[in-house]
Coordinates of C-alpha atoms in Angstrom, one line a residue:
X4 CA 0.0 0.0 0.0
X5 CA 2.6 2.8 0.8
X6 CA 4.4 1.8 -2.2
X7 CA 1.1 2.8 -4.6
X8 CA 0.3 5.9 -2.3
X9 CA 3.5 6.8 -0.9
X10 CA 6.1 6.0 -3.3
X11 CA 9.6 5.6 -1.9
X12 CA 8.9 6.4 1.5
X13 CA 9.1 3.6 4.5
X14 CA 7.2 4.6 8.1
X15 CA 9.3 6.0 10.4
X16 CA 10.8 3.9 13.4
X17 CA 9.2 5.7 16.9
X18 CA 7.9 8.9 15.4
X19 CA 5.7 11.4 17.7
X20 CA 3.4 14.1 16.2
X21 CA 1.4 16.5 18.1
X22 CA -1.4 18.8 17.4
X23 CA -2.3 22.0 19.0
X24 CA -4.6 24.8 17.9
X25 CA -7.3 26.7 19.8
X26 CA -10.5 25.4 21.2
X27 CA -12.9 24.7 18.5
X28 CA -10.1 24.8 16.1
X29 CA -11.1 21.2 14.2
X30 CA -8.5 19.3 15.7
X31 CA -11.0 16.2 16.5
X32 CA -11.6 16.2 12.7
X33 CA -8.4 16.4 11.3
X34 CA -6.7 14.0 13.8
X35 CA -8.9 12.0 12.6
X36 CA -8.2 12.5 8.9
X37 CA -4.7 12.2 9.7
X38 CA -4.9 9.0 11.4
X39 CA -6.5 7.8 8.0
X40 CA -3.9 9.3 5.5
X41 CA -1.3 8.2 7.2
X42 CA -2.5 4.9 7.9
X43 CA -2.8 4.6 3.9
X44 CA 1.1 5.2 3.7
X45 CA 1.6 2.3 5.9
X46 CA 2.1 3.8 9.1
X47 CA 1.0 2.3 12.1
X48 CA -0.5 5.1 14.2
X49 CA -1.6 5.3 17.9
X50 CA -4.1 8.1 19.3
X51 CA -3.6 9.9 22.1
X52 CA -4.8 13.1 24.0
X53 CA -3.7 15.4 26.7
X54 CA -4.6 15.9 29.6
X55 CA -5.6 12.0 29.5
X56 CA -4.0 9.5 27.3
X57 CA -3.7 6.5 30.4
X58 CA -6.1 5.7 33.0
X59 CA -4.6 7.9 35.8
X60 CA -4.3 10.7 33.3
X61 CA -7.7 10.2 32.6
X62 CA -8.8 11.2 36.1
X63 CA -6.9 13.8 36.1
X64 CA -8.4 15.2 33.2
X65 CA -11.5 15.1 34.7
X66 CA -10.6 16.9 37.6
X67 CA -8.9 19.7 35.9
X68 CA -11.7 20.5 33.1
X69 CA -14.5 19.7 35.8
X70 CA -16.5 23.0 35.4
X71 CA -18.0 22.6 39.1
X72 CA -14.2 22.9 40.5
X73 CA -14.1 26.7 39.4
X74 CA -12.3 27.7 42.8
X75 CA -9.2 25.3 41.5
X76 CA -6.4 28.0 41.9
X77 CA -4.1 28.7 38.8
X78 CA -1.0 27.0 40.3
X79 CA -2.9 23.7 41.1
X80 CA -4.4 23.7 37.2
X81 CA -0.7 23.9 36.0
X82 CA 0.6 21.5 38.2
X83 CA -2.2 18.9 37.4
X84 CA -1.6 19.3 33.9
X85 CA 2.1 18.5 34.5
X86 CA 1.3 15.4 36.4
X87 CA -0.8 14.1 34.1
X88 CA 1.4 14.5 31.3
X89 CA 4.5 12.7 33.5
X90 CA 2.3 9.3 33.4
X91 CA 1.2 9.9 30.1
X92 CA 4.8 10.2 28.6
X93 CA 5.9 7.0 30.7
X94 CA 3.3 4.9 30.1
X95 CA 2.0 5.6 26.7
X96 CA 4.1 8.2 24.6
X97 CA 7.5 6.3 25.1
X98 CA 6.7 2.5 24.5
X99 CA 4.6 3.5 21.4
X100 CA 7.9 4.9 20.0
X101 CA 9.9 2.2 21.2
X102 CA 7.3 -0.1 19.7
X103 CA 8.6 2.1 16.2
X104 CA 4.9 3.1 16.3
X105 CA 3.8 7.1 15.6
X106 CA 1.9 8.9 18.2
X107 CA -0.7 11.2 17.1
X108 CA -1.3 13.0 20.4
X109 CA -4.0 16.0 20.8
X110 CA -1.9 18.5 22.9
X111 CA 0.8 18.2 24.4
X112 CA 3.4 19.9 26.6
X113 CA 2.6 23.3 24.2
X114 CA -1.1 23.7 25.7
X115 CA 0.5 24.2 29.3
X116 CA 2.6 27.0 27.7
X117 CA -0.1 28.9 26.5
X118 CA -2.9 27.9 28.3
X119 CA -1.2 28.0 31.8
X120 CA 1.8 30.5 31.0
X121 CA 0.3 32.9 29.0
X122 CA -3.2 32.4 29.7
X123 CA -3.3 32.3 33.0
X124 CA -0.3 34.6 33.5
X125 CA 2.1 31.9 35.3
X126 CA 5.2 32.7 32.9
X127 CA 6.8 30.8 30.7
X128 CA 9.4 30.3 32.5
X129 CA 7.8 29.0 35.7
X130 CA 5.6 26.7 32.8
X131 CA 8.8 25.0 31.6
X132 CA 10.0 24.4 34.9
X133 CA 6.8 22.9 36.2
X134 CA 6.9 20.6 32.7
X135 CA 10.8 19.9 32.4
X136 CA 10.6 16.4 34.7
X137 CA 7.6 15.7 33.0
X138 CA 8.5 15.8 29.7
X139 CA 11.9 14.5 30.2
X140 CA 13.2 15.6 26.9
X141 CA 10.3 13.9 25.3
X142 CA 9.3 16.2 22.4
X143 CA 7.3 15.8 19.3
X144 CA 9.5 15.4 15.8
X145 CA 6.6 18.0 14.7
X146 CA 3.9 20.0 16.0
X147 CA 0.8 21.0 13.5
X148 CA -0.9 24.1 14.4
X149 CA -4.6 24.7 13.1
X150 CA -4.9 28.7 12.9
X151 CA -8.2 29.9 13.1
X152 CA -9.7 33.3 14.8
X153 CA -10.0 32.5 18.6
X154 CA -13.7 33.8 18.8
X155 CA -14.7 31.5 15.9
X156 CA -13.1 28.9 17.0
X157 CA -14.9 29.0 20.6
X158 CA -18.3 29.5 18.7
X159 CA -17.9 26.2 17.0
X160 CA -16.7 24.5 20.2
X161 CA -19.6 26.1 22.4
X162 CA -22.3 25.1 19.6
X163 CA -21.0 22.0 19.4
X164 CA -20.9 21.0 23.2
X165 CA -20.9 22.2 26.5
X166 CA -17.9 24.8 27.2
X167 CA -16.2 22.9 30.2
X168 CA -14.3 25.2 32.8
X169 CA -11.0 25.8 30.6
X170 CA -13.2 27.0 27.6
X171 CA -15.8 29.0 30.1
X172 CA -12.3 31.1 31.2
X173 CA -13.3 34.5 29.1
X174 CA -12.1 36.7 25.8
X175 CA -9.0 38.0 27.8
X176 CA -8.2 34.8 28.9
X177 CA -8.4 33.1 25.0
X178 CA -6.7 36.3 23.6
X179 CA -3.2 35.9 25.5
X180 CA -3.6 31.8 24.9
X181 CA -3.7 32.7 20.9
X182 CA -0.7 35.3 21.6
X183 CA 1.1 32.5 23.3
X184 CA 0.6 30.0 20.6
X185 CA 2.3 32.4 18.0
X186 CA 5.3 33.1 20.5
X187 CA 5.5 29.6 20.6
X188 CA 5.3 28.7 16.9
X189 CA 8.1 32.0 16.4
X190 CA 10.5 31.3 19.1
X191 CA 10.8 27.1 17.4
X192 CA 9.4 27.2 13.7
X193 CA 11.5 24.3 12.1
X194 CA 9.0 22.0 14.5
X195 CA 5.8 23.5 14.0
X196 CA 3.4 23.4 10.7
X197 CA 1.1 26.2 10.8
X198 CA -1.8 25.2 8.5
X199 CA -4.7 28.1 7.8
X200 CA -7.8 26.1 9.8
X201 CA -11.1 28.2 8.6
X202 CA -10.9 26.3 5.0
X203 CA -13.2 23.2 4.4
X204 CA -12.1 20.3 6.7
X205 CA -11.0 18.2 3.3
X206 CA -8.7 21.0 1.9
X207 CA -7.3 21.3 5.6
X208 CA -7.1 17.6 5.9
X209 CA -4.9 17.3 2.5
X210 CA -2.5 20.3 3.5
X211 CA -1.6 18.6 7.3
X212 CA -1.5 15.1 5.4
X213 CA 1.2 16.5 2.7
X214 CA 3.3 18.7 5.2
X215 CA 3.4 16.1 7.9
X216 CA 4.8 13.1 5.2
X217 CA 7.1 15.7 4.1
X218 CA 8.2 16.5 7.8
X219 CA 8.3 12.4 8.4
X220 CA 10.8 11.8 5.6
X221 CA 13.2 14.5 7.0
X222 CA 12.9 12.7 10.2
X223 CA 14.2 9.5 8.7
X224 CA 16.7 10.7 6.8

């Protein structure tokens, strides 16, 4: 199969992609495009998400985005986060490389940059710190960004669902996440792929799918 679709390219031995964009960006829908496209280049993919992933991820999750917990101070929600993602990378992120799998996580360490550090106004600085023994030099070969308008993007997540207590946080709040983002993608842009998100999903989907093989072969090489 990835010899008719994918000529001369062979899937990657422990690759890890993540994907990071705004609440209500699309990311549901082109993860799971992804999944597919790459799965028809012979790659052997594994989903994840973050916070969750692993069962005691999981409950941390609900903790964290539990909208009835609205007194949970700042430095608690950035701390969780971290936690969670420490079991995460240990018991699911790692062996799926070392298995020579690729691990298409939604969010990852990036989300608790802007989310926590520029969102909530920790720093950066104090972010990284929080995240550096989680993480443990785990970082993903790429990182795709859907860009969309912030206040679009949380119109299609609120019409679509219930806003949970991350999403309920305010304008202010959601402005200095999107700022963070960018700071992000400009401060590392050989690891990011910024791909414009308010296009149909299918010409998103084939953008993400081209850039991301491209990205994988430079990996291997």
């Amino acid at each position: 199969m990835i010899d008719i679709l994918c000529p001369g390219m062979q899937p990657p031995k422990g690759a890890f992609l993540s994907m990071e964009g705004m609440d209500g960006c699309g990311k549901t829908t082109q993860l799971n495009l992804l999944t597919r496209g790459l799965e028809q280049c012979g790659y052997e993919v594994v989903h994840s998400r973050e916070p969750g992933g692993c069962p005691i991820s999981e409950k941390i999750r609900e903790l964290v985005l539990d909208k009835n917990n609205i007194e949970m101070c700042m430095e608690t929600e950035a701390l969780l986060y971290a936690a969670s993602r420490a079991q995460h990378v240990r018991q699911v992120i790692r062996p799926t490389m070392a298995a020579g799998k690729l691990l298409l996580c939604d969010r990852f360490v990036d989300s608790s940059v802007a989310y926590q550090g520029a969102g909530r106004e920790l720093g950066t600085a104090l972010i990284s710190a929080i995240n550096a023994p989680a993480v443990d030099g785990t970082m993903p070969d790429a990182t795709v960004f859907l860009s969309i308008d912030r206040k679009e993007a949380l119109r299609r997540r609120c019409a679509a669902t219930d806003p949970d207590r991350i999403e309920l946080a305010g304008d202010d709040f959601h402005s200095r996440v999107e700022a963070g983002y960018h700071q992000l993608i400009d401060s590392d842009p050989r690891r990011w792929i910024v791909v414009d998100a308010s296009r149909t999903p299918e010409e998103i989907a084939d953008e993400v799918l081209t850039r991301v093989l491209d990205r994988l072969e430079e990996v291997e090489a």
